[in-house]
Amino acid sequence: MSQQQNQLKQQVAAAALKYIDEGMILGVGTGSTVNCLIDLLPQIKLKGAVASSQVTQDKLEALGIEVMDLNYVGELDLYIDGADEVNPNLQLIKGGGGALTREKIVAAASKQFICMVDESKWVTQLGREFPVPIEVLPQARSYVARELVKLGGEPVYREGFVTDYGNVILDTYQLDIDSASEMEQILNNIVGVVCNGIFAANQADTLLIAKQSGVETLKR
Ligand code: 5RP
C-alpha cells in the first residue's frame, strides 16, 4: 500500500470516528482501513464491540475493549467497515480479507452501516476489476466452481486460506454484475455457498470516501 493510500485510510477512519457515541456497542469490520479506526477507538468509552473476524477481535481485546457475542447484544446501532469496491448505489464487494460471512451477519444485525473507503475503491459497476469472494463449504468447492463457470465466472481457489468458519474461498472474476441484488441472490442459491461478497441487500447506508480533496459523505 502506498503512503498516500495509507493517509487516505487514516483520514476516512478519523471521519468515521465522529459517528461513534460513548457507551455504544459498536460493530467493527475487518481490514486495513478498519485497523486505522481501531487505533482511534481508545478515544471513546465504548460499552463494548462486536467483531467481524478473529483478527479484529484480537486487536480490540489488545486495546482492552470488551468483545461481545452478537447473540447476546440484540440489534446494534452502528456497524463500521471498509470495502473492496463500492458503486454509486452504495452496494459493495467485500471479503478481500476473507471475513465476508461474519461481516455480512454483523451488517445485517445493525441499524446503520457506515462504509469507509479511499477513492481507489469507487467503481461504476461491481466485479469488473475485483473478484467476488465466495465462501464455500470445503466439500462443495468443485461443484460450486463448476456452477460459477456456467454463470460466466472464473473462480480461483484462494490457496492456503481457511475462513473463521473453516470454509474455503473462491475469488470469482468476470461475473457480469449488471444488477448486484440479482447476482447476490443467484450466488446465494448455489448449494454449498455459505455467503458471497456482494453486499446489495446489506449495502452501506452511509459512505465516507477519502479523496485527495478531503472526505466526502454519501447517503443512500
Ligand atoms: C475484509 C473486507 C475489507 O473490508 C476489505 O477487504 C477492505 O479492506 P482494506 O480496508 O484493507 O482495503 O471486506 O473481508
PDB file of C-alpha atoms and ligand atoms in Angstrom:
ATOM      1  CA  MET A   1       0.000   0.000   0.000  1.00  0.00           C
ATOM      2  CA  SER A   2       1.342   3.441  -0.915  1.00  0.00           C
ATOM      3  CA  GLN A   3       1.919   6.064   1.751  1.00  0.00           C
ATOM      4  CA  GLN A   4      -0.728   8.211   0.054  1.00  0.00           C
ATOM      5  CA  GLN A   5      -3.350   5.456   0.249  1.00  0.00           C
ATOM      6  CA  ASN A   6      -2.450   4.843   3.869  1.00  0.00           C
ATOM      7  CA  GLN A   7      -3.001   8.539   4.621  1.00  0.00           C
ATOM      8  CA  LEU A   8      -6.421   8.408   2.960  1.00  0.00           C
ATOM      9  CA  LYS A   9      -7.342   5.394   5.083  1.00  0.00           C
ATOM     10  CA  GLN A  10      -6.345   7.260   8.225  1.00  0.00           C
ATOM     11  CA  GLN A  11      -8.365  10.308   7.171  1.00  0.00           C
ATOM     12  CA  VAL A  12     -11.509   8.335   6.471  1.00  0.00           C
ATOM     13  CA  ALA A  13     -11.151   6.432   9.754  1.00  0.00           C
ATOM     14  CA  ALA A  14     -10.909   9.746  11.626  1.00  0.00           C
ATOM     15  CA  ALA A  15     -14.107  10.900   9.866  1.00  0.00           C
ATOM     16  CA  ALA A  16     -15.901   7.669  10.854  1.00  0.00           C
ATOM     17  CA  LEU A  17     -14.893   8.067  14.489  1.00  0.00           C
ATOM     18  CA  LYS A  18     -17.231  11.088  14.750  1.00  0.00           C
ATOM     19  CA  TYR A  19     -20.274   8.814  14.258  1.00  0.00           C
ATOM     20  CA  ILE A  20     -19.484   6.702  17.320  1.00  0.00           C
ATOM     21  CA  ASP A  21     -21.212   7.586  20.596  1.00  0.00           C
ATOM     22  CA  GLU A  22     -19.922   6.963  24.108  1.00  0.00           C
ATOM     23  CA  GLY A  23     -21.494   3.888  25.726  1.00  0.00           C
ATOM     24  CA  MET A  24     -22.282   2.252  22.380  1.00  0.00           C
ATOM     25  CA  ILE A  25     -21.820  -1.372  21.422  1.00  0.00           C
ATOM     26  CA  LEU A  26     -20.092  -0.941  18.066  1.00  0.00           C
ATOM     27  CA  GLY A  27     -19.959  -3.426  15.210  1.00  0.00           C
ATOM     28  CA  VAL A  28     -16.386  -3.430  13.924  1.00  0.00           C
ATOM     29  CA  GLY A  29     -15.370  -4.651  10.461  1.00  0.00           C
ATOM     30  CA  THR A  30     -12.105  -6.073   9.181  1.00  0.00           C
ATOM     31  CA  GLY A  31      -9.196  -4.822   7.094  1.00  0.00           C
ATOM     32  CA  SER A  32      -6.509  -2.174   6.927  1.00  0.00           C
ATOM     33  CA  THR A  33      -8.969   0.763   6.910  1.00  0.00           C
ATOM     34  CA  VAL A  34     -10.752  -0.654   9.940  1.00  0.00           C
ATOM     35  CA  ASN A  35      -7.380  -1.117  11.628  1.00  0.00           C
ATOM     36  CA  CYS A  36      -6.888   2.665  11.359  1.00  0.00           C
ATOM     37  CA  LEU A  37     -10.242   3.110  13.113  1.00  0.00           C
ATOM     38  CA  ILE A  38      -9.414   0.556  15.805  1.00  0.00           C
ATOM     39  CA  ASP A  39      -6.269   2.540  16.617  1.00  0.00           C
ATOM     40  CA  LEU A  40      -8.502   5.554  17.370  1.00  0.00           C
ATOM     41  CA  LEU A  41     -11.160   3.710  19.420  1.00  0.00           C
ATOM     42  CA  PRO A  42      -9.473   4.186  22.812  1.00  0.00           C
ATOM     43  CA  GLN A  43     -10.527   7.872  22.477  1.00  0.00           C
ATOM     44  CA  ILE A  44     -14.149   6.790  23.021  1.00  0.00           C
ATOM     45  CA  LYS A  45     -15.542   4.921  26.037  1.00  0.00           C
ATOM     46  CA  LEU A  46     -17.473   2.115  24.381  1.00  0.00           C
ATOM     47  CA  LYS A  47     -19.722  -0.298  26.260  1.00  0.00           C
ATOM     48  CA  GLY A  48     -18.258  -2.968  24.026  1.00  0.00           C
ATOM     49  CA  ALA A  49     -17.838  -4.163  20.468  1.00  0.00           C
ATOM     50  CA  VAL A  50     -18.945  -6.982  18.185  1.00  0.00           C
ATOM     51  CA  ALA A  51     -16.099  -8.129  15.951  1.00  0.00           C
ATOM     52  CA  SER A  52     -16.493  -9.248  12.337  1.00  0.00           C
ATOM     53  CA  SER A  53     -13.428 -11.502  12.461  1.00  0.00           C
ATOM     54  CA  GLN A  54     -10.994 -13.156  14.816  1.00  0.00           C
ATOM     55  CA  VAL A  55      -8.284 -10.730  13.662  1.00  0.00           C
ATOM     56  CA  THR A  56     -10.434  -7.742  14.624  1.00  0.00           C
ATOM     57  CA  GLN A  57     -11.418  -9.405  17.897  1.00  0.00           C
ATOM     58  CA  ASP A  58      -7.756  -9.874  18.834  1.00  0.00           C
ATOM     59  CA  LYS A  59      -6.952  -6.226  18.033  1.00  0.00           C
ATOM     60  CA  LEU A  60      -9.894  -4.920  20.050  1.00  0.00           C
ATOM     61  CA  GLU A  61      -9.082  -7.087  23.036  1.00  0.00           C
ATOM     62  CA  ALA A  62      -5.446  -5.996  22.922  1.00  0.00           C
ATOM     63  CA  LEU A  63      -6.726  -2.437  23.463  1.00  0.00           C
ATOM     64  CA  GLY A  64      -8.863  -3.533  26.413  1.00  0.00           C
ATOM     65  CA  ILE A  65     -12.170  -3.210  24.527  1.00  0.00           C
ATOM     66  CA  GLU A  66     -14.690  -5.860  25.547  1.00  0.00           C
ATOM     67  CA  VAL A  67     -15.756  -8.017  22.604  1.00  0.00           C
ATOM     68  CA  MET A  68     -19.315  -9.292  22.919  1.00  0.00           C
ATOM     69  CA  ASP A  69     -21.193 -12.186  21.354  1.00  0.00           C
ATOM     70  CA  LEU A  70     -23.720 -10.907  18.806  1.00  0.00           C
ATOM     71  CA  ASN A  71     -26.246 -13.440  20.099  1.00  0.00           C
ATOM     72  CA  TYR A  72     -26.457 -11.639  23.432  1.00  0.00           C
ATOM     73  CA  VAL A  73     -26.486  -7.973  22.429  1.00  0.00           C
ATOM     74  CA  GLY A  74     -29.512  -7.709  20.121  1.00  0.00           C
ATOM     75  CA  GLU A  75     -29.595  -5.164  17.318  1.00  0.00           C
ATOM     76  CA  LEU A  76     -26.522  -2.938  17.031  1.00  0.00           C
ATOM     77  CA  ASP A  77     -26.885   0.795  16.437  1.00  0.00           C
ATOM     78  CA  LEU A  78     -23.858   1.035  14.191  1.00  0.00           C
ATOM     79  CA  TYR A  79     -21.539  -1.115  12.104  1.00  0.00           C
ATOM     80  CA  ILE A  80     -18.417   0.387  10.520  1.00  0.00           C
ATOM     81  CA  ASP A  81     -16.379  -1.447   7.904  1.00  0.00           C
ATOM     82  CA  GLY A  82     -14.332  -0.993   4.739  1.00  0.00           C
ATOM     83  CA  ALA A  83     -14.927  -2.460   1.277  1.00  0.00           C
ATOM     84  CA  ASP A  84     -13.053  -3.669  -1.782  1.00  0.00           C
ATOM     85  CA  GLU A  85     -15.370  -1.933  -4.246  1.00  0.00           C
ATOM     86  CA  VAL A  86     -18.345   0.420  -3.965  1.00  0.00           C
ATOM     87  CA  ASN A  87     -20.753   1.546  -6.675  1.00  0.00           C
ATOM     88  CA  PRO A  88     -22.958   4.683  -6.838  1.00  0.00           C
ATOM     89  CA  ASN A  89     -25.855   2.767  -5.181  1.00  0.00           C
ATOM     90  CA  LEU A  90     -23.546   2.132  -2.199  1.00  0.00           C
ATOM     91  CA  GLN A  91     -23.566  -1.576  -2.988  1.00  0.00           C
ATOM     92  CA  LEU A  92     -20.285  -3.258  -2.199  1.00  0.00           C
ATOM     93  CA  ILE A  93     -17.886  -6.077  -2.843  1.00  0.00           C
ATOM     94  CA  LYS A  94     -16.317  -7.239   0.391  1.00  0.00           C
ATOM     95  CA  GLY A  95     -14.280 -10.202   1.520  1.00  0.00           C
ATOM     96  CA  GLY A  96     -10.797  -9.342   0.334  1.00  0.00           C
ATOM     97  CA  GLY A  97      -9.719 -10.238   3.860  1.00  0.00           C
ATOM     98  CA  GLY A  98     -11.894 -13.341   3.838  1.00  0.00           C
ATOM     99  CA  ALA A  99     -14.248 -12.218   6.612  1.00  0.00           C
ATOM    100  CA  LEU A 100     -17.301 -11.674   4.386  1.00  0.00           C
ATOM    101  CA  THR A 101     -19.734 -14.004   6.152  1.00  0.00           C
ATOM    102  CA  ARG A 102     -19.249 -12.623   9.630  1.00  0.00           C
ATOM    103  CA  GLU A 103     -19.153  -9.098   8.176  1.00  0.00           C
ATOM    104  CA  LYS A 104     -22.491  -9.636   6.456  1.00  0.00           C
ATOM    105  CA  ILE A 105     -24.026 -11.046   9.626  1.00  0.00           C
ATOM    106  CA  VAL A 106     -22.939  -8.044  11.708  1.00  0.00           C
ATOM    107  CA  ALA A 107     -24.033  -5.611   8.971  1.00  0.00           C
ATOM    108  CA  ALA A 108     -27.454  -7.291   8.808  1.00  0.00           C
ATOM    109  CA  ALA A 109     -27.822  -7.080  12.584  1.00  0.00           C
ATOM    110  CA  SER A 110     -27.072  -3.334  12.668  1.00  0.00           C
ATOM    111  CA  LYS A 111     -29.401  -0.362  12.238  1.00  0.00           C
ATOM    112  CA  GLN A 112     -26.790   1.643  10.362  1.00  0.00           C
ATOM    113  CA  PHE A 113     -23.822   0.575   8.240  1.00  0.00           C
ATOM    114  CA  ILE A 114     -21.117   3.148   7.599  1.00  0.00           C
ATOM    115  CA  CYS A 115     -18.598   2.136   4.950  1.00  0.00           C
ATOM    116  CA  MET A 116     -15.182   3.810   4.810  1.00  0.00           C
ATOM    117  CA  VAL A 117     -13.132   3.696   1.631  1.00  0.00           C
ATOM    118  CA  ASP A 118     -10.410   5.565  -0.178  1.00  0.00           C
ATOM    119  CA  GLU A 119     -11.201   6.750  -3.689  1.00  0.00           C
ATOM    120  CA  SER A 120      -9.471   3.762  -5.334  1.00  0.00           C
ATOM    121  CA  LYS A 121     -12.478   1.616  -4.326  1.00  0.00           C
ATOM    122  CA  TRP A 122     -15.060   3.636  -6.288  1.00  0.00           C
ATOM    123  CA  VAL A 123     -16.390   1.849  -9.423  1.00  0.00           C
ATOM    124  CA  THR A 124     -19.337   2.291 -11.776  1.00  0.00           C
ATOM    125  CA  GLN A 125     -20.002  -1.479 -11.917  1.00  0.00           C
ATOM    126  CA  LEU A 126     -19.006  -4.047  -9.318  1.00  0.00           C
ATOM    127  CA  GLY A 127     -16.823  -7.007 -10.189  1.00  0.00           C
ATOM    128  CA  ARG A 128     -15.046  -5.756 -13.297  1.00  0.00           C
ATOM    129  CA  GLU A 129     -11.704  -5.456 -11.543  1.00  0.00           C
ATOM    130  CA  PHE A 130     -12.064  -7.023  -8.123  1.00  0.00           C
ATOM    131  CA  PRO A 131     -13.319 -10.632  -7.986  1.00  0.00           C
ATOM    132  CA  VAL A 132     -16.337 -11.589  -5.887  1.00  0.00           C
ATOM    133  CA  PRO A 133     -15.094 -13.632  -2.907  1.00  0.00           C
ATOM    134  CA  ILE A 134     -17.445 -16.557  -2.298  1.00  0.00           C
ATOM    135  CA  GLU A 135     -17.230 -18.596   0.914  1.00  0.00           C
ATOM    136  CA  VAL A 136     -17.931 -22.247   0.198  1.00  0.00           C
ATOM    137  CA  LEU A 137     -18.184 -25.423   2.271  1.00  0.00           C
ATOM    138  CA  PRO A 138     -14.935 -27.345   1.548  1.00  0.00           C
ATOM    139  CA  GLN A 139     -16.749 -30.433   0.224  1.00  0.00           C
ATOM    140  CA  ALA A 140     -18.700 -28.348  -2.313  1.00  0.00           C
ATOM    141  CA  ARG A 141     -15.694 -26.477  -3.745  1.00  0.00           C
ATOM    142  CA  SER A 142     -15.502 -28.190  -7.154  1.00  0.00           C
ATOM    143  CA  TYR A 143     -19.278 -28.325  -7.615  1.00  0.00           C
ATOM    144  CA  VAL A 144     -19.685 -24.628  -6.807  1.00  0.00           C
ATOM    145  CA  ALA A 145     -16.764 -23.751  -9.096  1.00  0.00           C
ATOM    146  CA  ARG A 146     -18.498 -25.541 -11.997  1.00  0.00           C
ATOM    147  CA  GLU A 147     -21.752 -23.682 -11.291  1.00  0.00           C
ATOM    148  CA  LEU A 148     -19.852 -20.382 -11.261  1.00  0.00           C
ATOM    149  CA  VAL A 149     -18.305 -21.185 -14.653  1.00  0.00           C
ATOM    150  CA  LYS A 150     -21.848 -21.801 -16.006  1.00  0.00           C
ATOM    151  CA  LEU A 151     -22.666 -18.239 -14.877  1.00  0.00           C
ATOM    152  CA  GLY A 152     -19.689 -16.904 -16.874  1.00  0.00           C
ATOM    153  CA  GLY A 153     -17.439 -16.608 -13.836  1.00  0.00           C
ATOM    154  CA  GLU A 154     -13.795 -17.545 -13.466  1.00  0.00           C
ATOM    155  CA  PRO A 155     -13.395 -18.905  -9.934  1.00  0.00           C
ATOM    156  CA  VAL A 156      -9.946 -19.003  -8.377  1.00  0.00           C
ATOM    157  CA  TYR A 157      -9.437 -21.064  -5.231  1.00  0.00           C
ATOM    158  CA  ARG A 158      -7.796 -18.916  -2.517  1.00  0.00           C
ATOM    159  CA  GLU A 159      -4.951 -21.317  -1.751  1.00  0.00           C
ATOM    160  CA  GLY A 160      -3.899 -21.770   1.848  1.00  0.00           C
ATOM    161  CA  PHE A 161      -6.757 -19.715   3.261  1.00  0.00           C
ATOM    162  CA  VAL A 162      -9.411 -21.020   5.654  1.00  0.00           C
ATOM    163  CA  THR A 163     -12.181 -18.748   6.946  1.00  0.00           C
ATOM    164  CA  ASP A 164     -13.050 -18.258  10.610  1.00  0.00           C
ATOM    165  CA  TYR A 165     -15.802 -20.850   9.987  1.00  0.00           C
ATOM    166  CA  GLY A 166     -13.448 -23.475   8.498  1.00  0.00           C
ATOM    167  CA  ASN A 167     -14.538 -22.919   4.893  1.00  0.00           C
ATOM    168  CA  VAL A 168     -12.725 -22.027   1.664  1.00  0.00           C
ATOM    169  CA  ILE A 169     -12.980 -19.039  -0.672  1.00  0.00           C
ATOM    170  CA  LEU A 170     -13.432 -18.926  -4.430  1.00  0.00           C
ATOM    171  CA  ASP A 171     -12.431 -15.484  -5.734  1.00  0.00           C
ATOM    172  CA  THR A 172     -14.610 -15.198  -8.808  1.00  0.00           C
ATOM    173  CA  TYR A 173     -13.670 -12.986 -11.748  1.00  0.00           C
ATOM    174  CA  GLN A 174     -15.678 -11.988 -14.832  1.00  0.00           C
ATOM    175  CA  LEU A 175     -19.162 -12.179 -13.325  1.00  0.00           C
ATOM    176  CA  ASP A 176     -21.408  -9.760 -15.186  1.00  0.00           C
ATOM    177  CA  ILE A 177     -22.900  -7.812 -12.277  1.00  0.00           C
ATOM    178  CA  ASP A 178     -25.457  -5.711 -14.063  1.00  0.00           C
ATOM    179  CA  SER A 179     -27.756  -5.997 -11.037  1.00  0.00           C
ATOM    180  CA  ALA A 180     -25.874  -6.514  -7.779  1.00  0.00           C
ATOM    181  CA  SER A 181     -29.078  -7.602  -5.978  1.00  0.00           C
ATOM    182  CA  GLU A 182     -29.883 -10.271  -8.554  1.00  0.00           C
ATOM    183  CA  MET A 183     -26.339 -11.618  -8.679  1.00  0.00           C
ATOM    184  CA  GLU A 184     -26.167 -11.731  -4.882  1.00  0.00           C
ATOM    185  CA  GLN A 185     -29.298 -13.898  -4.818  1.00  0.00           C
ATOM    186  CA  ILE A 186     -28.180 -16.138  -7.682  1.00  0.00           C
ATOM    187  CA  LEU A 187     -24.891 -16.858  -5.911  1.00  0.00           C
ATOM    188  CA  ASN A 188     -26.658 -17.496  -2.600  1.00  0.00           C
ATOM    189  CA  ASN A 189     -28.850 -20.095  -4.311  1.00  0.00           C
ATOM    190  CA  ILE A 190     -25.929 -22.331  -5.303  1.00  0.00           C
ATOM    191  CA  VAL A 191     -25.867 -25.299  -2.926  1.00  0.00           C
ATOM    192  CA  GLY A 192     -22.677 -25.251  -0.869  1.00  0.00           C
ATOM    193  CA  VAL A 193     -22.265 -21.459  -0.945  1.00  0.00           C
ATOM    194  CA  VAL A 194     -22.177 -20.108   2.591  1.00  0.00           C
ATOM    195  CA  CYS A 195     -22.074 -16.442   1.651  1.00  0.00           C
ATOM    196  CA  ASN A 196     -20.928 -14.202  -1.176  1.00  0.00           C
ATOM    197  CA  GLY A 197     -19.091 -10.902  -1.071  1.00  0.00           C
ATOM    198  CA  ILE A 198     -21.749  -8.829  -2.865  1.00  0.00           C
ATOM    199  CA  PHE A 199     -23.364  -6.564  -0.278  1.00  0.00           C
ATOM    200  CA  ALA A 200     -26.545  -5.397  -2.016  1.00  0.00           C
ATOM    201  CA  ALA A 201     -29.226  -6.476   0.478  1.00  0.00           C
ATOM    202  CA  ASN A 202     -26.865  -5.186   3.153  1.00  0.00           C
ATOM    203  CA  GLN A 203     -25.453  -2.213   1.281  1.00  0.00           C
ATOM    204  CA  ALA A 204     -23.939   0.759   3.100  1.00  0.00           C
ATOM    205  CA  ASP A 205     -26.293   3.407   4.487  1.00  0.00           C
ATOM    206  CA  THR A 206     -23.535   5.992   4.554  1.00  0.00           C
ATOM    207  CA  LEU A 207     -20.346   6.057   2.521  1.00  0.00           C
ATOM    208  CA  LEU A 208     -17.306   8.002   3.653  1.00  0.00           C
ATOM    209  CA  ILE A 209     -14.918   8.294   0.742  1.00  0.00           C
ATOM    210  CA  ALA A 210     -11.461   9.751   1.226  1.00  0.00           C
ATOM    211  CA  LYS A 211     -10.135  11.764  -1.715  1.00  0.00           C
ATOM    212  CA  GLN A 212      -7.111  13.986  -2.100  1.00  0.00           C
ATOM    213  CA  SER A 213      -9.504  16.925  -1.684  1.00  0.00           C
ATOM    214  CA  GLY A 214     -10.946  15.592   1.606  1.00  0.00           C
ATOM    215  CA  VAL A 215     -13.506  13.108   2.908  1.00  0.00           C
ATOM    216  CA  GLU A 216     -16.896  13.157   1.166  1.00  0.00           C
ATOM    217  CA  THR A 217     -20.088  11.734   2.641  1.00  0.00           C
ATOM    218  CA  LEU A 218     -22.725   9.990   0.525  1.00  0.00           C
ATOM    219  CA  LYS A 219     -26.016   8.675   1.870  1.00  0.00           C
ATOM    220  CA  ARG A 220     -28.488   6.370   0.190  1.00  0.00           C
TER     221      ARG A 220
HETATM  222  C1  5RP B   1     -12.413  -7.906   4.617  1.00  0.00           C
HETATM  223  C2  5RP B   1     -13.074  -6.820   3.867  1.00  0.00           C
HETATM  224  C3  5RP B   1     -12.430  -5.477   3.893  1.00  0.00           C
HETATM  225  O1  5RP B   1     -13.366  -4.540   4.315  1.00  0.00           O
HETATM  226  C4  5RP B   1     -11.965  -5.127   2.522  1.00  0.00           C
HETATM  227  O2  5RP B   1     -11.113  -6.157   2.062  1.00  0.00           O
HETATM  228  C5  5RP B   1     -11.233  -3.775   2.503  1.00  0.00           C
HETATM  229  O3  5RP B   1     -10.011  -3.920   3.132  1.00  0.00           O
HETATM  230  P1  5RP B   1      -8.998  -2.724   3.295  1.00  0.00           P
HETATM  231  O4  5RP B   1      -9.601  -1.765   4.258  1.00  0.00           O
HETATM  232  O5  5RP B   1      -7.758  -3.398   3.834  1.00  0.00           O
HETATM  233  O6  5RP B   1      -8.765  -2.095   1.958  1.00  0.00           O
HETATM  234  O7  5RP B   1     -14.096  -6.967   3.262  1.00  0.00           O
HETATM  235  O8  5RP B   1     -13.070  -9.125   4.443  1.00  0.00           O
END
